């Protein structure tokens, strides 16, 4: 099992240093590292060159040149990958700790196309732990997203069809929805994979039009059913029932059955 790590960067030298330190600290070393810089002018190129000169860093390829945006840079990185799985750890983002890759890959064999774990959102003054409900199904991926830094995605799947560069913010989410429609298997890793810097571009802007467009990948009849289910689950009474159950205020069999029915519907449609 070999991993390809892609790091993209543009004029974020301080964030890039954090990412370099995190990747270099990993105790599991069966990975290759591709660094794509968009022609930075803040000293990032010198930092990348210095990192790549150290054989122990496992940098297979790097470049510093103008690109056409985030997903163009990611796709450029994908074209150089030779691992079984790909992780995109952008500058400013880090693995949870030095044993993260050891936890995920050491002595393990996976058959699923997409592996994912939990992550921590770093807002600077505070952090938020994000735990996904499992298993991932058509409904959960259409009305939620998985932080790509917390994912390890089949290189074969991504080389067959990489990110749609016409998206500015949500090409990764669009690709995961496509994968779900195609029948890709999502496997939960039961660990925290990364700390995601919330200063990134995709966390700073509104992108409602891209949300609507990404969901159009789902066939019409199914998409309509998902929309209705979302409206139903968004109902305040349903949310209150979930809250009651999660807080352990009641152990009503009726409430438990009700929630199971909702989850069953979302997995079947």
Tab-separated table of C-alpha atoms in Angstrom:
chain	number	residue	atom	x	y	z
A	1	UNK	CA	0.000	0.000	0.000
A	2	UNK	CA	1.449	3.322	-1.050
A	3	UNK	CA	0.031	6.789	-0.491
A	4	UNK	CA	0.368	9.921	-2.612
A	5	UNK	CA	0.127	13.215	-0.713
A	6	UNK	CA	-0.589	16.374	-2.689
A	7	UNK	CA	0.078	19.792	-1.167
A	8	UNK	CA	-0.942	22.899	-3.077
A	9	UNK	CA	0.181	26.371	-2.057
A	10	UNK	CA	0.095	29.973	-3.135
A	11	UNK	CA	1.762	32.753	-1.126
A	12	UNK	CA	1.187	30.961	2.187
A	13	UNK	CA	4.729	30.320	3.359
A	14	UNK	CA	3.871	30.173	7.069
A	15	UNK	CA	1.008	27.732	6.452
A	16	UNK	CA	3.196	25.685	4.131
A	17	UNK	CA	5.838	25.376	6.840
A	18	UNK	CA	3.204	23.938	9.201
A	19	UNK	CA	2.176	21.375	6.584
A	20	UNK	CA	5.790	20.446	5.823
A	21	UNK	CA	6.515	19.939	9.517
A	22	UNK	CA	3.423	17.738	9.879
A	23	UNK	CA	4.190	15.535	6.883
A	24	UNK	CA	7.869	15.210	7.753
A	25	UNK	CA	6.912	14.116	11.273
A	26	UNK	CA	4.886	11.111	10.097
A	27	UNK	CA	6.204	7.835	11.474
A	28	UNK	CA	4.744	5.817	8.558
A	29	UNK	CA	6.798	6.702	5.496
A	30	UNK	CA	5.328	4.672	2.616
A	31	UNK	CA	4.217	7.774	0.755
A	32	UNK	CA	5.298	10.008	-2.082
A	33	UNK	CA	4.788	13.748	-1.847
A	34	UNK	CA	3.815	16.098	-4.650
A	35	UNK	CA	3.973	19.852	-3.976
A	36	UNK	CA	2.270	22.227	-6.417
A	37	UNK	CA	2.923	25.922	-5.910
A	38	UNK	CA	1.118	28.551	-7.956
A	39	UNK	CA	4.139	30.756	-8.529
A	40	UNK	CA	4.377	32.248	-5.043
A	41	UNK	CA	6.384	35.404	-4.431
A	42	UNK	CA	6.586	35.176	-0.603
A	43	UNK	CA	9.526	32.775	-0.311
A	44	UNK	CA	7.438	29.599	-0.609
A	45	UNK	CA	9.456	28.407	-3.605
A	46	UNK	CA	12.719	28.513	-1.635
A	47	UNK	CA	11.067	26.609	1.210
A	48	UNK	CA	9.794	23.924	-1.191
A	49	UNK	CA	13.170	23.623	-2.881
A	50	UNK	CA	14.897	23.205	0.477
A	51	UNK	CA	12.350	20.565	1.556
A	52	UNK	CA	12.624	18.634	-1.699
A	53	UNK	CA	16.422	18.571	-1.426
A	54	UNK	CA	16.121	16.373	1.661
A	55	UNK	CA	15.594	12.758	0.480
A	56	UNK	CA	13.834	11.820	3.726
A	57	UNK	CA	10.978	14.203	2.895
A	58	UNK	CA	9.822	11.832	0.101
A	59	UNK	CA	9.128	14.709	-2.303
A	60	UNK	CA	8.726	13.023	-5.675
A	61	UNK	CA	7.763	16.095	-7.699
A	62	UNK	CA	7.330	19.805	-7.169
A	63	UNK	CA	6.791	22.874	-9.264
A	64	UNK	CA	6.262	26.600	-8.768
A	65	UNK	CA	4.416	28.152	-11.687
A	66	UNK	CA	1.159	30.002	-12.382
A	67	UNK	CA	-1.953	27.830	-12.473
A	68	UNK	CA	-5.664	28.284	-13.117
A	69	UNK	CA	-6.847	27.881	-9.529
A	70	UNK	CA	-7.140	25.416	-6.655
A	71	UNK	CA	-8.571	22.474	-8.601
A	72	UNK	CA	-6.250	22.973	-11.563
A	73	UNK	CA	-3.375	22.721	-9.077
A	74	UNK	CA	-4.864	19.586	-7.477
A	75	UNK	CA	-5.381	17.967	-10.873
A	76	UNK	CA	-1.807	18.797	-11.794
A	77	UNK	CA	-0.740	16.976	-8.639
A	78	UNK	CA	-2.975	13.983	-9.391
A	79	UNK	CA	-1.315	13.577	-12.794
A	80	UNK	CA	1.984	12.846	-11.001
A	81	UNK	CA	0.600	10.384	-8.423
A	82	UNK	CA	1.629	6.719	-8.440
A	83	UNK	CA	0.200	5.645	-5.085
A	84	UNK	CA	-2.863	3.530	-4.393
A	85	UNK	CA	-4.613	6.343	-2.522
A	86	UNK	CA	-4.396	10.124	-2.708
A	87	UNK	CA	-4.641	12.627	0.129
A	88	UNK	CA	-4.786	16.375	-0.573
A	89	UNK	CA	-3.222	18.185	2.396
A	90	UNK	CA	-3.096	21.842	1.419
A	91	UNK	CA	-0.721	24.403	2.906
A	92	UNK	CA	-1.872	25.417	6.392
A	93	UNK	CA	-3.523	22.047	7.057
A	94	UNK	CA	-1.879	19.263	9.081
A	95	UNK	CA	-2.330	15.627	10.018
A	96	UNK	CA	-3.779	15.164	13.499
A	97	UNK	CA	-0.523	13.854	14.950
A	98	UNK	CA	2.722	12.177	13.886
A	99	UNK	CA	1.132	8.702	13.974
A	100	UNK	CA	-1.899	9.477	11.799
A	101	UNK	CA	-0.668	7.666	8.687
A	102	UNK	CA	0.574	4.782	10.827
A	103	UNK	CA	-2.910	4.467	12.322
A	104	UNK	CA	-4.595	4.496	8.919
A	105	UNK	CA	-2.265	2.380	6.803
A	106	UNK	CA	0.152	0.240	8.780
A	107	UNK	CA	-0.556	-3.484	8.135
A	108	UNK	CA	-3.969	-2.636	6.667
A	109	UNK	CA	-5.527	-3.498	3.319
A	110	UNK	CA	-8.498	-1.573	1.968
A	111	UNK	CA	-10.845	-2.260	-0.912
A	112	UNK	CA	-13.079	0.812	-0.612
A	113	UNK	CA	-12.613	3.655	-3.066
A	114	UNK	CA	-12.901	6.368	-0.417
A	115	UNK	CA	-11.540	6.239	3.126
A	116	UNK	CA	-12.472	9.051	5.496
A	117	UNK	CA	-12.142	9.994	9.126
A	118	UNK	CA	-12.985	12.787	11.517
A	119	UNK	CA	-11.294	16.165	11.515
A	120	UNK	CA	-10.792	19.280	13.593
A	121	UNK	CA	-11.760	22.683	12.224
A	122	UNK	CA	-9.263	25.300	13.372
A	123	UNK	CA	-10.700	28.816	13.629
A	124	UNK	CA	-7.592	30.258	15.251
A	125	UNK	CA	-9.131	31.258	18.575
A	126	UNK	CA	-10.892	27.916	18.991
A	127	UNK	CA	-11.261	24.481	17.417
A	128	UNK	CA	-14.282	22.329	16.582
A	129	UNK	CA	-14.275	18.526	16.356
A	130	UNK	CA	-16.238	17.154	13.411
A	131	UNK	CA	-17.515	13.581	13.567
A	132	UNK	CA	-19.475	12.240	10.605
A	133	UNK	CA	-22.491	10.006	10.884
A	134	UNK	CA	-21.875	6.644	9.284
A	135	UNK	CA	-22.348	5.018	6.920
A	136	UNK	CA	-22.079	7.619	4.150
A	137	UNK	CA	-24.997	7.315	1.761
A	138	UNK	CA	-26.504	9.373	-1.052
A	139	UNK	CA	-28.427	11.571	1.349
A	140	UNK	CA	-25.591	12.300	3.758
A	141	UNK	CA	-23.121	13.190	1.000
A	142	UNK	CA	-25.617	15.435	-0.800
A	143	UNK	CA	-26.481	17.377	2.357
A	144	UNK	CA	-23.088	17.328	3.981
A	145	UNK	CA	-19.496	17.153	2.902
A	146	UNK	CA	-16.280	15.434	3.882
A	147	UNK	CA	-13.205	17.568	4.364
A	148	UNK	CA	-10.852	16.366	1.592
A	149	UNK	CA	-7.895	16.659	3.953
A	150	UNK	CA	-9.550	13.901	6.008
A	151	UNK	CA	-9.942	11.606	3.001
A	152	UNK	CA	-7.826	9.035	1.209
A	153	UNK	CA	-9.273	8.520	-2.267
A	154	UNK	CA	-8.529	5.799	-4.793
A	155	UNK	CA	-5.926	7.065	-7.234
A	156	UNK	CA	-7.542	4.984	-9.953
A	157	UNK	CA	-10.874	6.726	-9.401
A	158	UNK	CA	-9.299	10.181	-9.486
A	159	UNK	CA	-7.173	9.462	-12.540
A	160	UNK	CA	-10.246	8.183	-14.353
A	161	UNK	CA	-12.032	11.459	-13.634
A	162	UNK	CA	-10.338	14.242	-11.695
A	163	UNK	CA	-11.843	17.452	-10.308
A	164	UNK	CA	-14.074	19.597	-12.522
A	165	UNK	CA	-12.067	22.797	-12.870
A	166	UNK	CA	-15.126	24.852	-13.800
A	167	UNK	CA	-15.913	24.852	-10.056
A	168	UNK	CA	-14.194	27.510	-7.967
A	169	UNK	CA	-15.014	26.151	-4.498
A	170	UNK	CA	-16.832	22.802	-4.542
A	171	UNK	CA	-15.253	20.555	-7.175
A	172	UNK	CA	-14.203	18.110	-4.463
A	173	UNK	CA	-17.745	17.821	-3.085
A	174	UNK	CA	-19.094	17.437	-6.614
A	175	UNK	CA	-16.642	14.560	-7.165
A	176	UNK	CA	-17.740	12.778	-3.982
A	177	UNK	CA	-21.403	13.047	-5.035
A	178	UNK	CA	-20.476	11.643	-8.439
A	179	UNK	CA	-18.631	8.811	-6.723
A	180	UNK	CA	-21.699	7.986	-4.611
A	181	UNK	CA	-23.879	7.926	-7.743
A	182	UNK	CA	-21.334	5.621	-9.393
A	183	UNK	CA	-21.547	3.231	-6.439
A	184	UNK	CA	-18.170	3.961	-4.841
A	185	UNK	CA	-17.652	2.528	-1.370
A	186	UNK	CA	-17.033	4.934	1.503
A	187	UNK	CA	-15.231	3.492	4.536
A	188	UNK	CA	-15.033	5.211	7.914
A	189	UNK	CA	-11.612	5.056	9.583
A	190	UNK	CA	-12.702	5.639	13.204
A	191	UNK	CA	-9.941	8.161	13.862
A	192	UNK	CA	-9.235	11.872	13.583
A	193	UNK	CA	-7.205	12.454	10.421
A	194	UNK	CA	-6.429	16.150	10.225
A	195	UNK	CA	-6.700	19.681	11.525
A	196	UNK	CA	-8.286	21.821	8.829
A	197	UNK	CA	-7.416	25.521	8.706
A	198	UNK	CA	-10.682	27.448	8.366
A	199	UNK	CA	-8.892	30.419	6.787
A	200	UNK	CA	-8.845	28.513	3.497
A	201	UNK	CA	-10.599	29.848	0.409
A	202	UNK	CA	-13.470	27.336	0.465
A	203	UNK	CA	-14.359	28.294	4.038
A	204	UNK	CA	-14.445	32.078	3.429
A	205	UNK	CA	-16.979	32.479	0.644
A	206	UNK	CA	-20.608	31.830	-0.186
A	207	UNK	CA	-21.134	29.306	-2.971
A	208	UNK	CA	-24.859	28.638	-3.180
A	209	UNK	CA	-24.901	28.310	-6.974
A	210	UNK	CA	-22.212	25.629	-6.868
A	211	UNK	CA	-24.141	23.721	-4.178
A	212	UNK	CA	-27.183	23.523	-6.455
A	213	UNK	CA	-25.073	22.572	-9.450
A	214	UNK	CA	-23.161	19.845	-7.607
A	215	UNK	CA	-26.397	18.131	-6.559
A	216	UNK	CA	-27.621	17.990	-10.162
A	217	UNK	CA	-25.321	14.991	-10.614
A	218	UNK	CA	-27.952	12.929	-8.805
A	219	UNK	CA	-30.706	11.569	-11.104
A	220	UNK	CA	-33.834	13.737	-10.998
A	221	UNK	CA	-36.224	11.360	-9.246
A	222	UNK	CA	-33.714	10.515	-6.530
A	223	UNK	CA	-32.700	14.153	-6.119
A	224	UNK	CA	-36.336	15.178	-5.641
A	225	UNK	CA	-36.743	12.509	-2.984
A	226	UNK	CA	-33.591	13.714	-1.213
A	227	UNK	CA	-34.871	17.292	-1.246
A	228	UNK	CA	-38.152	16.206	0.333
A	229	UNK	CA	-36.324	14.137	2.928
A	230	UNK	CA	-34.075	17.076	3.773
A	231	UNK	CA	-37.078	19.337	4.269
A	232	UNK	CA	-38.633	16.685	6.489
A	233	UNK	CA	-35.496	16.154	8.582
A	234	UNK	CA	-35.026	19.918	8.863
A	235	UNK	CA	-38.411	20.195	10.526
A	236	UNK	CA	-37.996	21.551	14.033
A	237	UNK	CA	-39.908	18.674	15.586
A	238	UNK	CA	-37.620	16.080	14.029
A	239	UNK	CA	-34.551	18.022	15.192
A	240	UNK	CA	-35.995	18.176	18.703
A	241	UNK	CA	-36.520	14.416	18.734
A	242	UNK	CA	-32.941	13.813	17.635
A	243	UNK	CA	-31.710	16.202	20.317
A	244	UNK	CA	-33.767	14.460	22.974
A	245	UNK	CA	-32.433	11.065	21.960
A	246	UNK	CA	-28.799	12.191	21.741
A	247	UNK	CA	-28.912	13.861	25.144
A	248	UNK	CA	-30.347	10.736	26.695
A	249	UNK	CA	-33.357	12.508	28.145
A	250	UNK	CA	-35.656	9.645	27.171
A	251	UNK	CA	-35.180	6.096	25.965
A	252	UNK	CA	-38.470	5.861	24.136
A	253	UNK	CA	-38.662	2.950	21.727
A	254	UNK	CA	-40.974	5.046	19.560
A	255	UNK	CA	-38.340	7.771	19.144
A	256	UNK	CA	-35.614	5.233	18.354
A	257	UNK	CA	-37.755	3.504	15.727
A	258	UNK	CA	-38.691	6.870	14.220
A	259	UNK	CA	-35.042	7.865	13.785
A	260	UNK	CA	-34.116	4.450	12.364
A	261	UNK	CA	-36.879	4.725	9.770
A	262	UNK	CA	-35.586	8.124	8.637
A	263	UNK	CA	-32.034	6.792	8.331
A	264	UNK	CA	-33.261	3.697	6.490
A	265	UNK	CA	-35.104	5.822	3.948
A	266	UNK	CA	-32.011	7.938	3.280
A	267	UNK	CA	-29.916	4.840	2.560
A	268	UNK	CA	-32.416	3.296	0.201
A	269	UNK	CA	-33.311	6.181	-2.094
